[in-house]
mmCIF file of C-alpha atoms in Angstrom:
data_model
loop_
_atom_site.group_PDB
_atom_site.id
_atom_site.type_symbol
_atom_site.label_atom_id
_atom_site.label_comp_id
_atom_site.label_asym_id
_atom_site.label_seq_id
_atom_site.Cartn_x
_atom_site.Cartn_y
_atom_site.Cartn_z
ATOM 1 C CA UNK A 1 23.978 41.055 41.922
ATOM 2 C CA UNK A 2 20.631 40.442 43.430
ATOM 3 C CA UNK A 3 19.753 36.929 44.347
ATOM 4 C CA UNK A 4 16.613 36.977 42.167
ATOM 5 C CA UNK A 5 18.654 38.020 39.078
ATOM 6 C CA UNK A 6 21.299 35.497 39.774
ATOM 7 C CA UNK A 7 18.687 32.777 40.197
ATOM 8 C CA UNK A 8 17.129 33.774 36.893
ATOM 9 C CA UNK A 9 20.478 33.594 35.085
ATOM 10 C CA UNK A 10 21.241 30.197 36.571
ATOM 11 C CA UNK A 11 17.800 28.954 35.515
ATOM 12 C CA UNK A 12 18.363 30.147 31.940
ATOM 13 C CA UNK A 13 21.772 28.506 31.840
ATOM 14 C CA UNK A 14 20.308 25.243 33.065
ATOM 15 C CA UNK A 15 17.530 25.360 30.490
ATOM 16 C CA UNK A 16 20.062 25.914 27.699
ATOM 17 C CA UNK A 17 22.204 22.956 28.861
ATOM 18 C CA UNK A 18 19.103 20.756 28.999
ATOM 19 C CA UNK A 19 18.027 21.924 25.569
ATOM 20 C CA UNK A 20 21.429 21.119 24.048
ATOM 21 C CA UNK A 21 21.452 17.714 25.760
ATOM 22 C CA UNK A 22 18.017 16.962 24.455
ATOM 23 C CA UNK A 23 19.112 17.812 20.904
ATOM 24 C CA UNK A 24 22.207 15.661 21.138
ATOM 25 C CA UNK A 25 20.138 12.727 22.480
ATOM 26 C CA UNK A 26 17.546 13.035 19.727
ATOM 27 C CA UNK A 27 20.285 13.080 17.076
ATOM 28 C CA UNK A 28 21.872 9.984 18.561
ATOM 29 C CA UNK A 29 18.588 8.103 18.433
ATOM 30 C CA UNK A 30 17.951 8.712 14.752
ATOM 31 C CA UNK A 31 18.061 5.800 12.362
ATOM 32 C CA UNK A 32 21.054 6.084 9.949
ATOM 33 C CA UNK A 33 20.046 7.532 6.595
ATOM 34 C CA UNK A 34 21.991 8.849 3.718
ATOM 35 C CA UNK A 35 22.436 12.631 3.445
ATOM 36 C CA UNK A 36 21.066 14.166 0.266
ATOM 37 C CA UNK A 37 20.857 17.587 -1.300
ATOM 38 C CA UNK A 38 20.258 20.342 1.084
ATOM 39 C CA UNK A 39 21.482 18.193 4.009
ATOM 40 C CA UNK A 40 18.078 16.579 4.561
ATOM 41 C CA UNK A 41 18.379 12.866 5.329
ATOM 42 C CA UNK A 42 16.631 10.528 2.903
ATOM 43 C CA UNK A 43 15.716 6.847 3.448
ATOM 44 C CA UNK A 44 17.507 4.261 1.343
ATOM 45 C CA UNK A 45 14.544 1.761 1.289
ATOM 46 C CA UNK A 46 10.898 2.028 0.300
ATOM 47 C CA UNK A 47 8.099 -0.263 1.324
ATOM 48 C CA UNK A 48 7.976 -1.741 -2.237
ATOM 49 C CA UNK A 49 11.799 -2.285 -2.538
ATOM 50 C CA UNK A 50 12.882 -5.775 -3.534
ATOM 51 C CA UNK A 51 14.332 -7.578 -0.566
ATOM 52 C CA UNK A 52 16.483 -10.621 -1.370
ATOM 53 C CA UNK A 53 17.250 -11.515 2.250
ATOM 54 C CA UNK A 54 15.267 -10.368 5.260
ATOM 55 C CA UNK A 55 17.424 -10.555 8.404
ATOM 56 C CA UNK A 56 14.610 -9.480 10.660
ATOM 57 C CA UNK A 57 14.584 -7.010 13.430
ATOM 58 C CA UNK A 58 17.909 -5.645 14.395
ATOM 59 C CA UNK A 59 19.614 -6.853 11.203
ATOM 60 C CA UNK A 60 21.916 -4.529 9.277
ATOM 61 C CA UNK A 61 20.400 -3.235 6.078
ATOM 62 C CA UNK A 62 22.474 -3.355 2.866
ATOM 63 C CA UNK A 63 21.015 -1.530 -0.168
ATOM 64 C CA UNK A 64 22.511 -1.926 -3.683
ATOM 65 C CA UNK A 65 21.667 0.448 -6.476
ATOM 66 C CA UNK A 66 22.514 -1.473 -9.664
ATOM 67 C CA UNK A 67 22.295 -1.608 -13.419
ATOM 68 C CA UNK A 68 21.941 -5.129 -14.749
ATOM 69 C CA UNK A 69 24.013 -4.200 -17.860
ATOM 70 C CA UNK A 70 26.852 -2.685 -15.829
ATOM 71 C CA UNK A 71 30.000 -4.741 -16.032
ATOM 72 C CA UNK A 72 31.127 -3.560 -12.626
ATOM 73 C CA UNK A 73 27.769 -4.779 -11.122
ATOM 74 C CA UNK A 74 28.341 -8.200 -12.800
ATOM 75 C CA UNK A 75 31.849 -8.260 -11.399
ATOM 76 C CA UNK A 76 30.383 -7.566 -7.889
ATOM 77 C CA UNK A 77 27.635 -10.125 -8.357
ATOM 78 C CA UNK A 78 29.659 -13.155 -6.975
ATOM 79 C CA UNK A 79 30.997 -10.870 -4.210
ATOM 80 C CA UNK A 80 27.486 -9.981 -3.202
ATOM 81 C CA UNK A 81 26.341 -13.599 -3.333
ATOM 82 C CA UNK A 82 29.253 -14.636 -0.977
ATOM 83 C CA UNK A 83 28.321 -11.751 1.320
ATOM 84 C CA UNK A 84 24.635 -12.831 1.374
ATOM 85 C CA UNK A 85 25.695 -16.346 2.284
ATOM 86 C CA UNK A 86 28.197 -15.399 4.885
ATOM 87 C CA UNK A 87 25.837 -12.995 6.738
ATOM 88 C CA UNK A 88 22.621 -14.975 6.181
ATOM 89 C CA UNK A 89 20.195 -14.063 8.943
ATOM 90 C CA UNK A 90 22.308 -11.060 9.977
ATOM 91 C CA UNK A 91 21.606 -8.661 7.139
ATOM 92 C CA UNK A 92 18.595 -7.492 5.133
ATOM 93 C CA UNK A 93 19.691 -7.265 1.487
ATOM 94 C CA UNK A 94 17.779 -4.837 -0.759
ATOM 95 C CA UNK A 95 18.144 -4.268 -4.500
ATOM 96 C CA UNK A 96 17.207 -1.103 -6.233
ATOM 97 C CA UNK A 97 17.298 -0.143 -9.993
ATOM 98 C CA UNK A 98 19.603 2.468 -11.378
ATOM 99 C CA UNK A 99 19.780 1.913 -15.154
ATOM 100 C CA UNK A 100 22.503 4.086 -16.738
ATOM 101 C CA UNK A 101 21.732 5.984 -19.959
ATOM 102 C CA UNK A 102 24.881 4.651 -21.759
ATOM 103 C CA UNK A 103 23.518 1.122 -21.658
ATOM 104 C CA UNK A 104 21.046 0.153 -24.392
ATOM 105 C CA UNK A 105 19.394 -2.706 -22.646
ATOM 106 C CA UNK A 106 19.648 -1.585 -18.965
ATOM 107 C CA UNK A 107 16.155 -0.367 -18.681
ATOM 108 C CA UNK A 108 14.688 -3.352 -20.545
ATOM 109 C CA UNK A 109 16.502 -5.617 -18.090
ATOM 110 C CA UNK A 110 15.078 -3.679 -15.123
ATOM 111 C CA UNK A 111 11.592 -3.887 -16.637
ATOM 112 C CA UNK A 112 12.077 -7.634 -16.964
ATOM 113 C CA UNK A 113 13.097 -7.889 -13.317
ATOM 114 C CA UNK A 114 10.204 -5.825 -12.182
ATOM 115 C CA UNK A 115 7.734 -7.765 -14.294
ATOM 116 C CA UNK A 116 9.099 -10.989 -12.816
ATOM 117 C CA UNK A 117 8.818 -9.462 -9.373
ATOM 118 C CA UNK A 118 5.128 -8.940 -9.860
ATOM 119 C CA UNK A 119 4.937 -12.749 -10.036
ATOM 120 C CA UNK A 120 7.184 -13.228 -7.032
ATOM 121 C CA UNK A 121 10.069 -14.282 -9.226
ATOM 122 C CA UNK A 122 12.314 -11.249 -8.812
ATOM 123 C CA UNK A 123 15.268 -13.127 -7.572
ATOM 124 C CA UNK A 124 15.138 -15.695 -10.289
ATOM 125 C CA UNK A 125 15.333 -12.966 -12.891
ATOM 126 C CA UNK A 126 17.974 -11.171 -10.873
ATOM 127 C CA UNK A 127 20.279 -14.222 -11.086
ATOM 128 C CA UNK A 128 19.413 -14.876 -14.764
ATOM 129 C CA UNK A 129 20.221 -11.378 -15.829
ATOM 130 C CA UNK A 130 23.662 -11.347 -14.261
ATOM 131 C CA UNK A 131 24.502 -14.898 -15.250
ATOM 132 C CA UNK A 132 23.783 -14.053 -18.955
ATOM 133 C CA UNK A 133 24.917 -10.417 -19.103
ATOM 134 C CA UNK A 134 27.722 -11.272 -21.564
ATOM 135 C CA UNK A 135 25.063 -12.490 -24.045
ATOM 136 C CA UNK A 136 22.942 -9.359 -24.222
ATOM 137 C CA UNK A 137 24.986 -6.600 -22.655
ATOM 138 C CA UNK A 138 26.813 -3.892 -24.649
ATOM 139 C CA UNK A 139 24.659 -4.388 -27.760
ATOM 140 C CA UNK A 140 24.025 -1.833 -30.499
ATOM 141 C CA UNK A 141 20.270 -2.529 -30.393
ATOM 142 C CA UNK A 142 17.610 -3.123 -27.840
ATOM 143 C CA UNK A 143 16.839 -6.908 -27.291
ATOM 144 C CA UNK A 144 13.612 -7.165 -25.341
ATOM 145 C CA UNK A 145 12.961 -10.508 -26.812
ATOM 146 C CA UNK A 146 15.978 -11.959 -24.941
ATOM 147 C CA UNK A 147 14.402 -10.966 -21.669
ATOM 148 C CA UNK A 148 11.087 -12.411 -22.692
ATOM 149 C CA UNK A 149 12.933 -15.709 -23.325
ATOM 150 C CA UNK A 150 14.236 -15.543 -19.743
ATOM 151 C CA UNK A 151 10.692 -15.003 -18.501
ATOM 152 C CA UNK A 152 9.611 -18.208 -20.388
ATOM 153 C CA UNK A 153 12.553 -20.064 -18.916
ATOM 154 C CA UNK A 154 11.452 -19.033 -15.392
ATOM 155 C CA UNK A 155 7.972 -20.357 -16.293
ATOM 156 C CA UNK A 156 6.266 -16.932 -15.784
ATOM 157 C CA UNK A 157 2.697 -16.281 -16.805
ATOM 158 C CA UNK A 158 3.618 -14.760 -20.199
ATOM 159 C CA UNK A 159 0.311 -12.792 -20.653
ATOM 160 C CA UNK A 160 0.860 -11.178 -17.326
ATOM 161 C CA UNK A 161 4.598 -10.561 -18.142
ATOM 162 C CA UNK A 162 3.770 -8.873 -21.431
ATOM 163 C CA UNK A 163 1.089 -6.763 -19.748
ATOM 164 C CA UNK A 164 3.548 -5.688 -17.052
ATOM 165 C CA UNK A 165 6.222 -4.731 -19.654
ATOM 166 C CA UNK A 166 3.644 -2.610 -21.603
ATOM 167 C CA UNK A 167 2.267 -0.990 -18.386
ATOM 168 C CA UNK A 168 3.629 2.530 -17.873
ATOM 169 C CA UNK A 169 3.460 1.886 -14.084
ATOM 170 C CA UNK A 170 6.268 -0.690 -14.430
ATOM 171 C CA UNK A 171 8.557 1.858 -16.053
ATOM 172 C CA UNK A 172 7.598 4.409 -13.455
ATOM 173 C CA UNK A 173 8.499 1.919 -10.676
ATOM 174 C CA UNK A 174 12.015 1.522 -12.198
ATOM 175 C CA UNK A 175 12.452 5.252 -12.610
ATOM 176 C CA UNK A 176 11.298 5.929 -9.008
ATOM 177 C CA UNK A 177 14.218 3.892 -7.807
ATOM 178 C CA UNK A 178 16.654 5.853 -10.021
ATOM 179 C CA UNK A 179 15.157 9.095 -8.783
ATOM 180 C CA UNK A 180 15.686 8.045 -5.151
ATOM 181 C CA UNK A 181 19.265 7.115 -6.001
ATOM 182 C CA UNK A 182 19.991 10.409 -7.533
ATOM 183 C CA UNK A 183 18.649 12.229 -4.423
ATOM 184 C CA UNK A 184 21.037 10.044 -2.373
ATOM 185 C CA UNK A 185 23.953 11.016 -4.503
ATOM 186 C CA UNK A 186 24.247 7.867 -6.572
ATOM 187 C CA UNK A 187 26.032 8.596 -9.863
ATOM 188 C CA UNK A 188 27.542 5.206 -10.659
ATOM 189 C CA UNK A 189 26.805 1.504 -10.246
ATOM 190 C CA UNK A 190 27.078 -0.449 -8.156
ATOM 191 C CA UNK A 191 26.467 1.860 -5.186
ATOM 192 C CA UNK A 192 26.046 0.375 -1.770
ATOM 193 C CA UNK A 193 24.529 1.805 1.480
ATOM 194 C CA UNK A 194 24.931 -0.051 4.776
ATOM 195 C CA UNK A 195 22.500 1.135 7.430
ATOM 196 C CA UNK A 196 21.927 4.316 5.445
ATOM 197 C CA UNK A 197 25.567 5.185 4.947
ATOM 198 C CA UNK A 198 27.125 5.097 1.534
ATOM 199 C CA UNK A 199 30.092 2.912 1.102
ATOM 200 C CA UNK A 200 32.997 4.462 -0.667
ATOM 201 C CA UNK A 201 34.274 1.687 -3.021
ATOM 202 C CA UNK A 202 38.027 1.548 -3.419
ATOM 203 C CA UNK A 203 38.743 -2.089 -2.725
ATOM 204 C CA UNK A 204 36.751 -5.346 -3.314
ATOM 205 C CA UNK A 205 36.258 -5.897 0.410
ATOM 206 C CA UNK A 206 34.981 -2.425 1.225
ATOM 207 C CA UNK A 207 31.395 -3.559 1.284
ATOM 208 C CA UNK A 208 32.158 -6.521 3.518
ATOM 209 C CA UNK A 209 34.080 -4.394 5.925
ATOM 210 C CA UNK A 210 31.199 -2.003 6.188
ATOM 211 C CA UNK A 211 28.784 -4.937 6.747
ATOM 212 C CA UNK A 212 31.104 -6.520 9.324
ATOM 213 C CA UNK A 213 31.210 -3.297 11.249
ATOM 214 C CA UNK A 214 27.465 -2.872 11.120
ATOM 215 C CA UNK A 215 26.800 -6.488 12.201
ATOM 216 C CA UNK A 216 29.341 -6.623 14.953
ATOM 217 C CA UNK A 217 29.268 -3.002 16.069
#
């Protein structure tokens, strides 16, 4: 084989190796995101997502898609609160809406939380809804007046609250979270993502194990 041909083949082989190495490096540098339909990665957090705890740069990000009327979500509520306390400053905890169609009041509860969030009282309503779920959950009729009562207890501007509840943009905000969840493969609540990776729930401590791994590497 002539030297010129051999040199050309070597150059091509080296170029292919470098290309493969570059692709592998690029993949390794990507931020973790959840795979969605078609294999395209999708982010689990939007700029308008409700952040309960901001751990700052370098913190692990935990995202929960929830339904305030979901009994399983209520059961996980104290687990989540313990987790937030244990990893305070080490995680960023984000809550996103995913009202299920089988729950009469789930959308109303989400609207109440979103309306409260517009007055910087999202977390207050978040706690109130879970702490009182037994009073308004699993009803045969919608009870928006119950959530309005919670808004009054939180000392919200009631004119602003009522306007937010009536505003179609508030409902669209709730549905945008659900649409994102569906793209991420969420089909039940609660669903958790840690640094973009969905946690497969089989045991109570599955979420904490995922967080522990993300925090401590």
